[in-house]
Each structure stands twice: as structure tokens, then as C-alpha cells.
Amino acid sequence: MKYAIRRRILRANPLPKGKESTAVTKTTNAVDQRSLLNPEQAAAILDWIRRRPRGGKRLHAFFATLYYCGPRPEEVVAMRVEDVTLPEPDADDQWCELLVHTATPEVGKQWTDTGGIHEQRDLKGRAEGETRAVPGHPALTRILRQHIEDEQLQPGDLLFQGESGGILAGSVIRRAWRSARKAVLPPQVFESPTGRRVYDIRHTRLTKWLNDGIPPAQVAEWARNSVAVLLATYARCVDGQLPNLKRRLEAAGDLPEAEVPGAG
């Protein structure tokens, strides 16, 4: 508008005056604590998906990977069997490891060179070819070992496939998640933000790691975020540590008590 006035296109600025007319609305990337799932809700949803007649076990393994390791959904659909390191069944340490190095987001046919719905990319915000390793709970080890055996998957195969053997479609993932939420959550919880998006599974895992006392630098490495972004995103969700922090501060001691003159 000022430019138009200088060029004598307008005589005056028609916009209302005052700070409010030009103020930028403040936004936040912080996660809404209401969107997080508690362990009972997550277990119920995953169990319902596992018992789903059509592709239930396959989808259960997919969602269990999201829950136990916290990757982005587009990273999980791109994983191959060879990206999972499973321990021997009789090993003392039953933690597995996931190597995340590729993402296959849905972008639409009109935006890809191949005409497909998905586009293969490097990890979000990272250099080309960069990878990250994420540990998987022994419970996930059991699930993935059984999944690979049931599906008769080979090292080069996609770890989670659609019914026709291709990439697991986002529409299938979202439909299964919504159906499971509706089936197991009370109506008022289903209508709430609790676990409304598939991505909320990632938020739930990262928050749990922080609440369990995993150092933020380690969580950031597993999640492939910067520490600053991690803390800004999940600061409102970290709780339950105050009593322990109080005990640590109290154990550190206080100033020495000064002797009062004349006291005896």
C-alpha cells in the first residue's frame, strides 16, 4: 500500500490503522498434550488392529514399529527387511535395531516424475544419504520376527507391503487407525485430539522417552530432530519428573547454617 501511495496510484492507505492490522498471529509448534495416547489406549488400539480380519497382523506390525521406535510414517513404509537387525532368538539381549535412511511420502501423481502417488526422498531436513539407527524394544523384536516369518519376506523386500505387494497406502493406514480408535475409545475420547492422527503415535513415543529420563540429545538423535526443536515441541508434554528433581536438588544440600551469636 505504501508503494502504491508513492506511485500516486492511491491517495491514502485504505487498510485500518493500528498495530492490530499488521500484527502477525503467533503460532506454536508445541505438541498438544491431549493428543498423546496413554499405554492402555495404545495397547487396546494395537490389539484391535491385530485382530482385524483383513491385513490385521501386517498393519499391527506397522503400527507397533511406529509406537516402539517413533519414526515418521513415511519412513516406515519405505523400510526394507534388510533395514532391521534382529538378534538371535536365544540371545540374552533381545533389542532389535532399525536403520532409517529413506522416506516415501505421499505427494500425489501430479507431483512425481514417475506418475506414482509416492515419491522417494532422503530423510527430512538431512543431508543426502544420511541414516540413523533406532533401538527397538524386545516386544517389537518378537512382533517383527513373526511378521517377517508369516509374510515370508526376503532381505530386499519392503518390510510393510500393501495387499498387492507394493507400498502400503496412506489411505489404508489412516482408515485402519481411525477404525481402531472408534472401536476401542469411549465416544468423548474418540472425538477428542487423543491419537487423532497417525503421526500422534510418534509424538507419544518421543514424549515417553523424555518422561522416562532418556537424555534429550539421545532422543533427538533417535528422532532425527535438533535438541532445540525437540524441547520446543515437547516441553509441554514432559511431566512426572518434578518429585525426582526435587529430591536431587534437596540431596545437593543448601547453604551452611550460620552460627547465631549468643546461642548455646
Tab-separated table of C-alpha atoms in Angstrom:
chain	number	residue	atom	x	y	z
A	1	MET	CA	0.000	0.000	0.000
A	2	LYS	CA	2.855	2.394	0.800
A	3	TYR	CA	4.357	1.649	-2.587
A	4	ALA	CA	1.041	2.412	-4.287
A	5	ILE	CA	0.828	5.731	-2.442
A	6	ARG	CA	4.367	6.656	-3.524
A	7	ARG	CA	3.467	5.882	-7.132
A	8	ARG	CA	0.324	8.038	-6.754
A	9	ILE	CA	-1.890	5.056	-7.509
A	10	LEU	CA	-3.632	5.516	-4.158
A	11	ARG	CA	-4.184	8.746	-2.244
A	12	ALA	CA	-4.191	7.024	1.155
A	13	ASN	CA	-3.800	3.615	2.760
A	14	PRO	CA	-7.290	2.025	2.833
A	15	LEU	CA	-6.317	-0.506	5.495
A	16	PRO	CA	-7.378	0.216	9.093
A	17	LYS	CA	-4.742	1.903	11.174
A	18	GLY	CA	-3.251	0.471	14.319
A	19	LYS	CA	-0.884	-2.214	15.407
A	20	GLU	CA	-3.517	-4.938	15.122
A	21	SER	CA	-3.784	-4.531	11.342
A	22	THR	CA	-0.170	-5.553	10.760
A	23	ALA	CA	0.451	-7.833	13.725
A	24	VAL	CA	1.435	-11.375	12.841
A	25	THR	CA	-0.577	-14.070	14.546
A	26	LYS	CA	1.654	-16.032	16.864
A	27	THR	CA	1.784	-19.763	16.261
A	28	THR	CA	3.421	-22.631	18.082
A	29	ASN	CA	4.791	-25.993	17.054
A	30	ALA	CA	4.388	-27.382	20.561
A	31	VAL	CA	2.522	-30.676	20.740
A	32	ASP	CA	-0.885	-30.603	22.360
A	33	GLN	CA	-0.665	-32.876	25.393
A	34	ARG	CA	-4.237	-34.001	24.737
A	35	SER	CA	-3.111	-35.730	21.533
A	36	LEU	CA	-0.907	-38.238	23.372
A	37	LEU	CA	-2.001	-41.812	23.985
A	38	ASN	CA	-1.566	-43.484	27.340
A	39	PRO	CA	-0.217	-47.086	27.381
A	40	GLU	CA	-3.658	-48.620	27.934
A	41	GLN	CA	-5.149	-46.779	24.948
A	42	ALA	CA	-2.201	-47.658	22.702
A	43	ALA	CA	-2.349	-51.324	23.707
A	44	ALA	CA	-6.094	-51.526	23.065
A	45	ILE	CA	-5.806	-49.907	19.635
A	46	LEU	CA	-2.901	-52.115	18.552
A	47	ASP	CA	-4.694	-55.241	19.755
A	48	TRP	CA	-7.838	-54.318	17.806
A	49	ILE	CA	-5.757	-53.780	14.664
A	50	ARG	CA	-4.013	-57.132	15.173
A	51	ARG	CA	-7.385	-58.927	15.244
A	52	ARG	CA	-8.625	-57.080	12.162
A	53	PRO	CA	-9.755	-59.727	9.597
A	54	ARG	CA	-8.181	-58.098	6.563
A	55	GLY	CA	-4.420	-57.495	6.847
A	56	GLY	CA	-4.616	-57.044	10.600
A	57	LYS	CA	-1.323	-58.704	11.531
A	58	ARG	CA	0.574	-56.813	8.836
A	59	LEU	CA	-0.845	-53.487	9.961
A	60	HIS	CA	-0.272	-54.373	13.600
A	61	ALA	CA	3.456	-54.810	12.913
A	62	PHE	CA	3.498	-51.453	11.108
A	63	PHE	CA	1.828	-49.553	13.943
A	64	ALA	CA	3.927	-51.361	16.565
A	65	THR	CA	7.041	-50.090	14.782
A	66	LEU	CA	5.677	-46.554	14.955
A	67	TYR	CA	4.844	-46.935	18.635
A	68	TYR	CA	8.070	-48.521	19.868
A	69	CYS	CA	10.567	-46.566	17.722
A	70	GLY	CA	8.832	-43.273	16.899
A	71	PRO	CA	9.786	-42.869	13.214
A	72	ARG	CA	7.713	-40.834	10.792
A	73	PRO	CA	5.077	-42.895	8.925
A	74	GLU	CA	6.638	-42.099	5.546
A	75	GLU	CA	9.938	-43.504	6.819
A	76	VAL	CA	8.373	-46.787	7.943
A	77	VAL	CA	6.619	-47.507	4.634
A	78	ALA	CA	9.996	-47.142	2.895
A	79	MET	CA	11.836	-49.640	5.108
A	80	ARG	CA	13.184	-52.899	3.740
A	81	VAL	CA	13.641	-56.165	5.613
A	82	GLU	CA	17.395	-55.664	5.468
A	83	ASP	CA	16.983	-52.413	7.415
A	84	VAL	CA	16.020	-54.399	10.527
A	85	THR	CA	18.663	-56.153	12.619
A	86	LEU	CA	17.085	-58.857	14.760
A	87	PRO	CA	19.026	-60.680	17.492
A	88	GLU	CA	19.205	-64.450	17.567
A	89	PRO	CA	16.146	-65.952	19.310
A	90	ASP	CA	18.290	-67.330	22.142
A	91	ALA	CA	20.382	-64.170	22.665
A	92	ASP	CA	20.318	-62.540	26.096
A	93	ASP	CA	19.802	-59.092	24.562
A	94	GLN	CA	16.547	-59.114	22.588
A	95	TRP	CA	16.609	-55.476	21.466
A	96	CYS	CA	16.472	-55.041	17.702
A	97	GLU	CA	17.717	-52.104	15.654
A	98	LEU	CA	16.076	-50.191	12.817
A	99	LEU	CA	18.142	-48.373	10.213
A	100	VAL	CA	16.169	-45.420	8.857
A	101	HIS	CA	17.545	-43.855	5.686
A	102	THR	CA	14.691	-43.169	3.249
A	103	ALA	CA	11.236	-41.605	3.310
A	104	THR	CA	8.411	-42.250	0.857
A	105	PRO	CA	5.762	-39.584	1.447
A	106	GLU	CA	2.500	-39.331	-0.459
A	107	VAL	CA	2.662	-36.287	-2.723
A	108	GLY	CA	0.135	-37.069	-5.481
A	109	LYS	CA	0.559	-38.317	-9.031
A	110	GLN	CA	0.792	-34.819	-10.481
A	111	TRP	CA	3.889	-34.033	-8.397
A	112	THR	CA	6.063	-37.082	-9.122
A	113	ASP	CA	8.295	-37.850	-12.102
A	114	THR	CA	7.046	-41.435	-12.252
A	115	GLY	CA	3.333	-40.703	-12.063
A	116	GLY	CA	3.069	-42.621	-8.799
A	117	ILE	CA	1.435	-41.387	-5.608
A	118	HIS	CA	4.625	-41.736	-3.540
A	119	GLU	CA	7.997	-40.087	-4.004
A	120	GLN	CA	11.230	-41.459	-2.579
A	121	ARG	CA	13.265	-38.888	-0.681
A	122	ASP	CA	16.137	-38.645	1.768
A	123	LEU	CA	15.357	-38.087	5.425
A	124	LYS	CA	13.578	-34.880	6.310
A	125	GLY	CA	15.948	-31.960	6.828
A	126	ARG	CA	19.066	-34.130	6.451
A	127	ALA	CA	21.929	-34.470	4.001
A	128	GLU	CA	21.689	-36.875	1.101
A	129	GLY	CA	22.430	-40.441	2.136
A	130	GLU	CA	22.320	-39.738	5.877
A	131	THR	CA	20.963	-42.516	8.084
A	132	ARG	CA	20.004	-43.064	11.712
A	133	ALA	CA	19.755	-46.153	13.887
A	134	VAL	CA	16.922	-46.549	16.392
A	135	PRO	CA	16.726	-49.298	19.035
A	136	GLY	CA	13.597	-51.433	19.129
A	137	HIS	CA	12.099	-52.842	22.316
A	138	PRO	CA	12.173	-56.671	22.732
A	139	ALA	CA	8.388	-56.634	22.290
A	140	LEU	CA	8.907	-55.178	18.818
A	141	THR	CA	11.592	-57.778	18.117
A	142	ARG	CA	9.051	-60.551	18.695
A	143	ILE	CA	6.461	-58.814	16.518
A	144	LEU	CA	8.821	-58.178	13.590
A	145	ARG	CA	10.356	-61.646	13.730
A	146	GLN	CA	6.894	-63.205	13.480
A	147	HIS	CA	5.825	-60.714	10.798
A	148	ILE	CA	8.802	-61.496	8.566
A	149	GLU	CA	8.228	-65.216	9.004
A	150	ASP	CA	4.476	-65.052	8.354
A	151	GLU	CA	4.879	-62.905	5.238
A	152	GLN	CA	7.875	-64.966	4.020
A	153	LEU	CA	9.808	-61.767	3.357
A	154	GLN	CA	13.286	-61.640	1.837
A	155	PRO	CA	16.028	-59.064	2.689
A	156	GLY	CA	15.295	-56.821	-0.303
A	157	ASP	CA	11.525	-56.811	0.181
A	158	LEU	CA	9.561	-53.935	1.620
A	159	LEU	CA	9.068	-54.613	5.315
A	160	PHE	CA	5.433	-53.486	5.215
A	161	GLN	CA	3.583	-54.081	1.974
A	162	GLY	CA	0.138	-53.433	0.628
A	163	GLU	CA	-2.142	-56.293	-0.366
A	164	SER	CA	-0.702	-56.304	-3.894
A	165	GLY	CA	2.890	-56.271	-2.659
A	166	GLY	CA	3.574	-52.586	-3.288
A	167	ILE	CA	3.921	-49.665	-0.923
A	168	LEU	CA	1.466	-49.641	1.961
A	169	ALA	CA	-1.016	-46.902	1.060
A	170	GLY	CA	-1.597	-43.990	3.395
A	171	SER	CA	-5.349	-44.313	2.934
A	172	VAL	CA	-5.219	-47.889	4.270
A	173	ILE	CA	-3.104	-46.797	7.238
A	174	ARG	CA	-5.370	-43.887	8.148
A	175	ARG	CA	-8.576	-45.914	7.700
A	176	ALA	CA	-7.322	-48.733	9.933
A	177	TRP	CA	-6.177	-46.277	12.612
A	178	ARG	CA	-9.459	-44.387	12.625
A	179	SER	CA	-11.497	-47.598	12.794
A	180	ALA	CA	-9.424	-48.859	15.708
A	181	ARG	CA	-9.783	-45.594	17.631
A	182	LYS	CA	-13.533	-45.596	17.097
A	183	ALA	CA	-13.842	-49.226	18.188
A	184	VAL	CA	-11.894	-49.053	21.451
A	185	LEU	CA	-12.076	-45.461	22.697
A	186	PRO	CA	-15.101	-44.018	24.500
A	187	PRO	CA	-17.074	-41.614	22.245
A	188	GLN	CA	-15.866	-38.496	24.059
A	189	VAL	CA	-12.232	-39.627	23.757
A	190	PHE	CA	-12.673	-40.581	20.094
A	191	GLU	CA	-13.938	-37.057	19.354
A	192	SER	CA	-11.029	-35.524	21.287
A	193	PRO	CA	-7.498	-34.920	19.914
A	194	THR	CA	-6.253	-38.128	21.598
A	195	GLY	CA	-4.368	-40.071	18.948
A	196	ARG	CA	-6.441	-38.494	16.207
A	197	ARG	CA	-3.615	-38.575	13.668
A	198	VAL	CA	-1.282	-41.463	12.910
A	199	TYR	CA	1.570	-39.008	13.496
A	200	ASP	CA	0.455	-38.720	17.131
A	201	ILE	CA	1.999	-42.152	17.694
A	202	ARG	CA	5.415	-40.579	17.063
A	203	HIS	CA	4.611	-37.742	19.470
A	204	THR	CA	3.577	-40.295	22.090
A	205	ARG	CA	6.849	-42.232	21.790
A	206	LEU	CA	9.155	-39.207	21.860
A	207	THR	CA	7.320	-37.825	24.881
A	208	LYS	CA	7.595	-41.184	26.649
A	209	TRP	CA	11.336	-41.321	26.033
A	210	LEU	CA	11.738	-37.857	27.561
A	211	ASN	CA	9.490	-38.688	30.523
A	212	ASP	CA	11.447	-41.914	31.088
A	213	GLY	CA	14.584	-39.840	31.568
A	214	ILE	CA	16.322	-40.517	28.243
A	215	PRO	CA	18.661	-37.529	27.649
A	216	PRO	CA	17.184	-35.072	25.125
A	217	ALA	CA	20.315	-35.302	22.960
A	218	GLN	CA	19.775	-39.060	22.609
A	219	VAL	CA	16.065	-38.693	21.889
A	220	ALA	CA	16.871	-36.052	19.274
A	221	GLU	CA	19.321	-38.446	17.612
A	222	TRP	CA	16.814	-41.301	17.505
A	223	ALA	CA	14.056	-38.983	16.240
A	224	ARG	CA	16.364	-37.069	13.897
A	225	ASN	CA	15.474	-33.670	15.310
A	226	SER	CA	17.659	-30.956	16.739
A	227	VAL	CA	17.650	-30.721	20.530
A	228	ALA	CA	16.228	-27.194	20.304
A	229	VAL	CA	13.311	-28.314	18.123
A	230	LEU	CA	12.730	-31.373	20.301
A	231	LEU	CA	12.470	-29.365	23.516
A	232	ALA	CA	10.355	-26.638	21.934
A	233	THR	CA	7.970	-29.251	20.538
A	234	TYR	CA	7.591	-31.468	23.599
A	235	ALA	CA	8.267	-29.143	26.547
A	236	ARG	CA	4.572	-29.033	27.495
A	237	CYS	CA	4.309	-32.829	27.476
A	238	VAL	CA	7.176	-33.682	29.803
A	239	ASP	CA	5.859	-34.340	33.296
A	240	GLY	CA	6.233	-36.676	36.249
A	241	GLN	CA	9.872	-35.755	36.861
A	242	LEU	CA	9.345	-32.954	39.382
A	243	PRO	CA	9.388	-35.161	42.541
A	244	ASN	CA	12.660	-36.776	41.456
A	245	LEU	CA	14.169	-33.403	40.582
A	246	LYS	CA	13.187	-32.046	43.991
A	247	ARG	CA	14.895	-34.973	45.715
A	248	ARG	CA	18.067	-34.417	43.686
A	249	LEU	CA	18.102	-30.705	44.499
A	250	GLU	CA	17.483	-31.401	48.170
A	251	ALA	CA	20.257	-34.001	48.252
A	252	ALA	CA	22.661	-31.429	46.823
A	253	GLY	CA	22.321	-29.520	50.115
A	254	ASP	CA	21.763	-25.910	50.997
A	255	LEU	CA	23.884	-23.062	52.292
A	256	PRO	CA	25.625	-23.916	55.582
A	257	GLU	CA	23.763	-22.619	58.604
A	258	ALA	CA	25.487	-19.648	60.207
A	259	GLU	CA	26.075	-19.698	63.955
A	260	VAL	CA	23.863	-17.271	65.849
A	261	PRO	CA	25.879	-15.171	68.345
A	262	GLY	CA	24.951	-15.944	71.943
A	263	ALA	CA	23.198	-19.169	71.064
A	264	GLY	CA	24.226	-22.080	73.195
